[in-house]
């Protein structure tokens, strides 16, 4: 069978496969079970195989590449324009087959198992942090029903919870006191769990040369560095630093026509988690700005005075994204540039 390009619509148990030859003629159109998928492609000559980015896509791409095929992953939004009619598995596989053959198509870099393991740690930690926030907010709301107000902020709130629960004169009923005590104990357990994950992330950062280099950049700590290394499979997929910033959604939204350029707010496309980490890191840099005289600090002070604190934080995050790209591609650490020096 002379197959050159194949599209696979991934699923849990049943996969739709659509293949064409060098002339675009359909030569393969079938449904394959999960257990037979690799066996099916082991009997085919080396070809380009496309699939949408979804759960399991990186696993199947690695497995197909081990068989000698050129497996590629496409973002779902790039496949939609090539679907000819109604949405079903067969039409999706045909659309993927057409999209993967386009010379200007953008593909998702295939992550290694180590990168996916690192991302799993970040995802699990993020879920536990969200759960802790929900528990604190629930405790805050329930106490407010009894006229007891917790202070703002996570640290002040957790500091005052024991005092509120132990105060026998605040009018809190015994049943409510016991239930809220259970929530407080759950919050303490989540704190310990998050601390364990933070130590695991620090361990990952110590054993990753790329992460250690990124941590030399102000505003980038162990969490941000390991998340960037795990998410960016190949920094050379981006032609320059601005493309990485655009991938993270840190460039202005553009609506230009007729030779007139219109720039708006940042696009907020891409990975929200990475974008959030970069922006939170820049807030730490702004908080410690003081009277530093390096080039970036002078630029930041002028930007805060001219455009405000929040815009300056986002602008520095976009700048850091460009620097991250250069550090990963060139294998260099961050060097502070004195004021007045251009390089």
XYZ file of C-alpha atoms in Angstrom:
343
model
C 0.000 0.000 0.000
C 1.582 3.272 -1.157
C 0.461 5.557 1.680
C 2.309 8.856 2.130
C 0.051 10.848 4.498
C -2.300 9.625 7.222
C -4.693 11.358 9.566
C -5.801 9.706 12.835
C -8.781 10.818 14.864
C -7.730 9.797 18.368
C -10.253 8.422 20.829
C -10.378 6.178 23.887
C -10.911 2.772 22.275
C -11.677 3.199 18.548
C -9.606 5.280 16.091
C -10.571 6.476 12.617
C -7.732 6.355 10.074
C -7.652 8.189 6.726
C -4.671 7.831 4.358
C -3.786 9.125 0.885
C -1.013 8.466 -1.605
C 1.384 10.944 -3.217
C -1.352 12.061 -5.652
C -3.922 12.707 -2.936
C -5.975 9.618 -3.744
C -7.624 7.892 -0.784
C -5.993 4.489 -0.295
C -6.701 3.856 3.400
C -9.956 4.443 5.231
C -10.770 2.275 8.214
C -11.580 2.070 11.906
C -8.978 0.521 14.182
C -9.243 -0.570 17.812
C -6.768 0.704 20.373
C -4.985 -2.632 20.681
C -4.503 -2.918 16.891
C -3.370 0.639 16.107
C 0.391 0.119 16.335
C 0.102 -3.221 14.552
C -1.697 -1.469 11.696
C 1.047 1.124 11.256
C 3.875 -1.367 11.737
C 2.839 -2.890 8.402
C 2.831 0.446 6.544
C 5.814 2.159 4.886
C 7.208 5.269 6.576
C 4.760 8.124 6.141
C 3.594 11.414 7.648
C 0.993 10.832 10.354
C -1.070 13.675 11.770
C -3.234 13.798 14.886
C -4.930 16.477 16.953
C -3.428 17.686 20.219
C -5.458 15.938 22.902
C -5.102 13.482 25.760
C -2.736 10.721 24.688
C -1.475 12.485 21.555
C 2.131 12.714 22.749
C 2.126 9.030 23.736
C 0.902 7.895 20.332
C 3.273 10.262 18.528
C 6.260 8.806 20.388
C 5.068 5.261 19.710
C 4.563 5.920 15.984
C 7.944 7.610 15.690
C 9.547 4.521 17.205
C 8.101 2.613 14.218
C 9.867 4.961 11.795
C 6.931 7.235 10.928
C 6.959 11.043 10.936
C 4.255 11.673 13.559
C 3.030 15.254 13.944
C 0.558 16.893 16.337
C -1.732 19.735 15.241
C -3.747 22.131 17.377
C -7.489 21.370 16.887
C -8.279 24.934 15.796
C -6.005 24.491 12.771
C -7.878 21.351 11.688
C -11.408 22.817 11.731
C -11.086 24.768 8.416
C -10.253 21.532 6.560
C -13.344 19.616 7.688
C -15.654 19.479 4.683
C -19.014 18.659 6.265
C -20.527 17.494 9.546
C -18.356 16.532 12.469
C -17.771 12.812 12.876
C -14.714 10.625 13.352
C -14.236 9.886 9.650
C -14.502 13.527 8.592
C -12.147 14.547 11.386
C -9.531 12.014 10.260
C -9.831 13.251 6.674
C -9.454 16.868 7.812
C -6.366 15.987 9.873
C -4.860 14.190 6.873
C -5.395 17.294 4.740
C -4.104 19.706 7.402
C -0.906 17.777 8.137
C 0.077 17.919 4.460
C 0.014 21.741 4.329
C 3.592 23.105 4.002
C 2.934 26.138 6.229
C 1.106 24.248 8.995
C 2.207 24.782 12.595
C 2.779 21.700 14.701
C 2.919 21.016 18.418
C 6.385 19.756 19.467
C 6.263 16.234 20.866
C 7.185 16.104 24.552
C 9.343 13.444 26.146
C 8.085 11.291 29.005
C 10.318 13.276 31.395
C 8.754 16.556 30.319
C 5.263 15.161 30.731
C 6.161 13.852 34.183
C 7.332 17.339 35.171
C 4.125 18.874 33.836
C 2.103 16.306 35.783
C 3.747 17.540 38.975
C 2.804 21.130 38.125
C -0.786 20.217 37.240
C -1.286 18.235 40.452
C 0.259 20.996 42.548
C -1.970 23.574 40.844
C -5.067 21.528 41.642
C -4.067 21.240 45.311
C -3.400 24.997 45.517
C -6.853 25.662 44.041
C -8.402 23.276 46.554
C -6.683 25.085 49.439
C -7.957 28.435 48.172
C -11.484 27.020 47.958
C -11.280 25.693 51.522
C -10.074 29.047 52.880
C -12.834 30.890 51.008
C -15.447 28.455 52.316
C -14.200 28.921 55.865
C -14.217 32.688 55.410
C -17.798 32.657 54.128
C -19.126 30.342 56.839
C -17.538 32.399 59.618
C -19.060 35.553 58.147
C -22.516 34.000 58.672
C -21.807 34.127 62.423
C -20.484 37.679 62.345
C -16.815 36.661 62.439
C -14.616 38.296 59.811
C -11.256 36.872 58.809
C -8.487 39.269 57.694
C -7.584 39.574 54.030
C -4.854 37.430 52.561
C -4.029 33.761 52.919
C -1.309 34.080 55.545
C -3.197 36.457 57.907
C -6.336 34.348 57.541
C -4.591 31.081 58.396
C -2.872 32.769 61.335
C -6.190 33.925 62.845
C -8.215 30.739 62.258
C -6.995 28.954 65.462
C -7.752 32.048 67.576
C -11.290 32.251 66.199
C -11.982 28.545 66.731
C -10.558 28.556 70.267
C -12.394 31.696 71.416
C -15.296 30.376 73.523
C -16.829 33.853 73.855
C -17.383 34.658 70.165
C -20.844 33.025 69.987
C -19.860 30.279 67.541
C -22.132 27.208 68.053
C -20.466 23.943 69.012
C -21.532 22.110 65.835
C -20.211 24.877 63.611
C -17.001 25.033 65.646
C -16.375 21.308 65.086
C -17.149 21.485 61.365
C -14.950 24.529 60.807
C -12.187 22.828 62.781
C -12.342 19.965 60.260
C -11.924 22.458 57.402
C -8.954 24.027 59.187
C -7.309 20.615 59.569
C -7.861 19.967 55.864
C -6.172 23.275 55.037
C -3.157 22.298 57.162
C -2.933 18.958 55.339
C -3.044 20.741 51.980
C -0.257 23.063 53.137
C 1.937 20.050 53.865
C 1.094 18.491 50.519
C 1.948 21.679 48.633
C 5.208 21.968 50.558
C 6.142 18.429 49.495
C 5.397 19.278 45.851
C 7.458 22.485 46.116
C 10.427 20.482 47.383
C 10.020 18.048 44.477
C 10.012 20.965 42.039
C 13.166 22.384 43.638
C 14.781 18.979 43.234
C 13.851 18.949 39.541
C 15.321 22.423 39.127
C 18.612 21.403 40.743
C 19.012 18.490 38.335
C 18.115 20.478 35.189
C 20.849 22.613 33.644
C 18.302 24.593 31.603
C 16.183 25.307 34.681
C 19.227 26.494 36.643
C 20.107 28.920 33.845
C 16.570 30.285 33.709
C 16.582 30.851 37.476
C 19.360 33.429 36.979
C 16.731 35.661 35.340
C 15.060 37.993 37.890
C 11.439 36.975 38.394
C 11.986 33.322 37.467
C 12.131 30.818 40.332
C 12.143 27.046 40.501
C 8.410 26.687 39.751
C 8.509 28.942 36.673
C 11.802 27.534 35.390
C 10.761 23.885 35.596
C 7.358 24.661 34.064
C 9.008 26.433 31.117
C 11.525 23.635 30.532
C 8.783 20.999 30.668
C 6.385 22.932 28.405
C 8.813 24.095 25.710
C 9.820 20.824 24.076
C 12.145 22.494 21.579
C 12.898 26.257 21.832
C 14.220 26.224 18.271
C 10.668 25.713 17.019
C 10.353 29.486 17.522
C 12.271 31.687 15.091
C 12.736 34.427 17.691
C 11.786 35.480 21.182
C 8.688 37.334 20.064
C 7.199 34.113 18.724
C 7.603 32.536 22.161
C 5.956 35.592 23.762
C 3.109 35.301 21.244
C 2.788 31.571 22.023
C 2.306 32.543 25.669
C -0.264 35.232 24.789
C 1.915 38.140 25.958
C 1.866 40.204 22.749
C -0.796 42.813 21.846
C -3.938 41.680 20.097
C -3.768 43.038 16.560
C -6.588 44.155 14.277
C -4.885 45.858 11.351
C -6.222 46.541 7.873
C -5.765 49.025 5.072
C -2.237 49.822 6.178
C -3.440 51.027 9.590
C -2.119 49.184 12.630
C -4.390 48.733 15.636
C -2.967 47.123 18.759
C -5.050 46.227 21.796
C -4.608 44.248 24.979
C -2.525 41.087 25.146
C -4.054 38.116 23.337
C -4.006 35.766 26.385
C -3.569 32.835 24.018
C -1.512 29.787 24.841
C -0.698 28.370 28.257
C -2.444 30.366 30.996
C -0.360 28.690 33.703
C 2.981 29.786 32.229
C 1.699 33.287 31.550
C 0.480 33.601 35.142
C 3.807 32.417 36.548
C 5.772 34.918 34.454
C 3.534 37.835 35.439
C 3.588 36.927 39.145
C 7.377 36.736 38.934
C 7.598 40.236 37.484
C 5.523 41.565 40.388
C 8.244 40.308 42.726
C 10.825 42.158 40.614
C 8.779 45.377 40.787
C 8.394 45.033 44.547
C 12.193 44.848 44.956
C 12.963 47.567 42.385
C 13.931 50.348 44.861
C 16.844 52.415 43.487
C 18.583 49.774 41.341
C 20.500 51.339 38.458
C 20.755 48.526 35.910
C 19.204 49.045 32.493
C 16.066 46.962 33.130
C 15.350 48.631 36.490
C 15.642 52.131 35.009
C 13.329 51.114 32.158
C 10.815 49.652 34.615
C 10.697 52.765 36.816
C 10.036 54.936 33.779
C 7.388 52.515 32.513
C 5.578 52.358 35.873
C 5.471 56.164 36.015
C 4.226 56.418 32.436
C 1.875 53.427 32.052
C 1.149 52.117 35.555
C 2.113 49.131 37.673
C 0.034 46.411 35.972
C 1.048 47.284 32.433
C 4.675 47.397 33.520
C 4.344 43.899 35.047
C 2.930 42.480 31.805
C 5.542 44.303 29.712
C 8.340 42.828 31.810
C 6.759 39.355 31.521
C 6.791 39.701 27.718
C 10.400 40.871 27.850
C 11.341 37.943 30.087
C 9.688 35.525 27.644
C 11.979 36.820 24.897
C 15.000 36.501 27.182
C 13.969 32.948 28.112
C 13.973 31.995 24.432
C 17.472 33.416 23.941
C 18.792 31.662 27.053
C 17.358 28.287 26.014
C 18.528 28.508 22.400
C 22.013 29.840 23.148
C 22.576 27.925 26.390
C 23.581 31.094 28.259
C 22.794 32.515 31.696
C 21.284 35.934 32.298
C 23.669 38.881 32.432
C 22.644 42.177 34.043
C 23.178 45.125 31.683
C 24.303 48.386 33.352
C 22.312 51.537 32.607
C 23.411 53.243 29.394
C 24.902 50.049 27.933
C 23.147 48.549 24.896
C 24.571 45.029 24.999
